[in-house]
PDB file of C-alpha atoms in Angstrom:
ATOM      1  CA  UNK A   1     101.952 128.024 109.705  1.00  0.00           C
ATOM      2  CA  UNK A   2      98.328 128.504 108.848  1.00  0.00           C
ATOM      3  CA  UNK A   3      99.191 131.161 105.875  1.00  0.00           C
ATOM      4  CA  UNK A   4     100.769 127.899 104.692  1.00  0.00           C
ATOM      5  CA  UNK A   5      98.378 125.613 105.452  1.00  0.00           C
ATOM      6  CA  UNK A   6      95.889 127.903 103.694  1.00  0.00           C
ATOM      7  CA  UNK A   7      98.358 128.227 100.410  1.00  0.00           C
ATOM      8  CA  UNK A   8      98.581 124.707 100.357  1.00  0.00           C
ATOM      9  CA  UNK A   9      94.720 123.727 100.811  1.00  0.00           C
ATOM     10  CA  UNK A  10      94.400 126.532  98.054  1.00  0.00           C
ATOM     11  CA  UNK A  11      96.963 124.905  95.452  1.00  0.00           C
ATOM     12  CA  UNK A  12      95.323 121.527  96.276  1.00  0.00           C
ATOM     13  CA  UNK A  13      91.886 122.783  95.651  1.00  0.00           C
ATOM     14  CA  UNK A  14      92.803 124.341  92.477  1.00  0.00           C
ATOM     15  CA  UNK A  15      94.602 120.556  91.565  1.00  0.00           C
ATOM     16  CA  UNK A  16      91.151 118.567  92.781  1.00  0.00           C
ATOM     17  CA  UNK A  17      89.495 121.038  90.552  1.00  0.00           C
ATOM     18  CA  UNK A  18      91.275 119.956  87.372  1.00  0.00           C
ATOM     19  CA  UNK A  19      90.380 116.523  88.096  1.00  0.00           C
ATOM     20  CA  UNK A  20      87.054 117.166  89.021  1.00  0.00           C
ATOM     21  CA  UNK A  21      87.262 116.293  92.288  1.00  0.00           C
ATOM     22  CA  UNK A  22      87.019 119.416  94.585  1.00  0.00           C
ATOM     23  CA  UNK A  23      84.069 117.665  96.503  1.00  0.00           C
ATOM     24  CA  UNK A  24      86.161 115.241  98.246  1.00  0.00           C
ATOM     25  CA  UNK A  25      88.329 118.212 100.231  1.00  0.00           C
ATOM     26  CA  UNK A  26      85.212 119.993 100.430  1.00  0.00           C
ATOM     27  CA  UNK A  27      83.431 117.142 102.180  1.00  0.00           C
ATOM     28  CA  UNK A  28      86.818 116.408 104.222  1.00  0.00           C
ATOM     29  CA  UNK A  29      86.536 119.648 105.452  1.00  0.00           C
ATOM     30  CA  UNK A  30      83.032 119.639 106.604  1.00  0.00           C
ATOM     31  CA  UNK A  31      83.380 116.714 108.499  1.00  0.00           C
ATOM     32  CA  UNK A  32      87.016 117.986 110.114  1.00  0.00           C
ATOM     33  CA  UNK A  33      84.430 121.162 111.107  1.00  0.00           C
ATOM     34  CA  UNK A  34      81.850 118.443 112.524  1.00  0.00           C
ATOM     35  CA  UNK A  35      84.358 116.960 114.619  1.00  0.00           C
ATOM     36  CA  UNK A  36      84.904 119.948 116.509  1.00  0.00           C
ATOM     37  CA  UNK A  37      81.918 121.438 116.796  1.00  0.00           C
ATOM     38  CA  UNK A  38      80.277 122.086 120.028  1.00  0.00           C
ATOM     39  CA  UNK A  39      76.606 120.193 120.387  1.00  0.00           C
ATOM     40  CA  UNK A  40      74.282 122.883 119.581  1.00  0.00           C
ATOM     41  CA  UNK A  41      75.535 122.582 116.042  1.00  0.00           C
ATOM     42  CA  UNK A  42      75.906 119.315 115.169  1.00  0.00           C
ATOM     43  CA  UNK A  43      72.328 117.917 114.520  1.00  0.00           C
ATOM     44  CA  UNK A  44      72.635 120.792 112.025  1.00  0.00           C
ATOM     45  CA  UNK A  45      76.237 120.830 110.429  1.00  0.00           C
ATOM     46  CA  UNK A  46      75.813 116.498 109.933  1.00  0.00           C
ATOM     47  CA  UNK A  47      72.376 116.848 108.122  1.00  0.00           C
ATOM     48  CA  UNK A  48      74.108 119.800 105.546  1.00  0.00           C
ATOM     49  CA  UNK A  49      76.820 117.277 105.051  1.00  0.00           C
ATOM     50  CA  UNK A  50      74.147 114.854 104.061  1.00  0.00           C
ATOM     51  CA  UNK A  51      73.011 116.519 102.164  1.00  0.00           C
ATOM     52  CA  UNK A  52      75.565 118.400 100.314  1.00  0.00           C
ATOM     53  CA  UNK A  53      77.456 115.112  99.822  1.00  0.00           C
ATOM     54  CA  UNK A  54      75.917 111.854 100.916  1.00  0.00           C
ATOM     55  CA  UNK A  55      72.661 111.790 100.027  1.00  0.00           C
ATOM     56  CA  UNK A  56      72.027 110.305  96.025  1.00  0.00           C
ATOM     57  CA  UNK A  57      72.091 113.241  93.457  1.00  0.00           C
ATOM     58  CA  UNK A  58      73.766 115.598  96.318  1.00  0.00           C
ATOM     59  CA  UNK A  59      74.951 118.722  94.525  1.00  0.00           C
ATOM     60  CA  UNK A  60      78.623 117.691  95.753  1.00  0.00           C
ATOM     61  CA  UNK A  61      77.944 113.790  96.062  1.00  0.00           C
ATOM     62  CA  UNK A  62      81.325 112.088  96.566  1.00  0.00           C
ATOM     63  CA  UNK A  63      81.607 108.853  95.755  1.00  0.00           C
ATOM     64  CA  UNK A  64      80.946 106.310  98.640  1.00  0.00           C
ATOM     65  CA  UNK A  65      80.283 102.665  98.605  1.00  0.00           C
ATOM     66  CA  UNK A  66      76.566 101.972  99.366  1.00  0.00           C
ATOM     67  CA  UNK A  67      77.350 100.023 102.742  1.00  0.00           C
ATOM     68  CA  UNK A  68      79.520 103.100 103.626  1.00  0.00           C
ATOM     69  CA  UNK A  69      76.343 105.667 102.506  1.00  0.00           C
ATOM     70  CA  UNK A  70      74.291 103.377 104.912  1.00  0.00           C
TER      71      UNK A  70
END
């Protein structure tokens, strides 16, 4: 099952990638990762995901509504 999952994330990446979009699943991911991280980490994994995609001019800034940025 995960080989499969893994095929499939991969196919979908490469698709996202055509469309110029590979920061969304990217940015899903991260935050799946969050989720289950133990407390030690998170202070550290949520202010990478700021950064890598929240913040304005992030290098992989996904498209959010401003309230939702907030």
């Amino acid at each position: 099952v995960t080989l499969l999952r893994l095929d499939g994330q991969a196919l979908f990446r490469a698709f996202l990638r055509t469309e110029f979009s590979e920061e969304n699943l990217e940015f899903w991911l991260a935050c799946d990762d969050f989720r289950t991280c133990k407390e030690p980490k998170r202070s550290a994994k949520a202010k990478k995901i700021y950064m890598d995609f929240i913040a304005i001019g992030a290098p992989k800034q996904v498209n959010l509504d401003t309230e939702t940025r907030m």
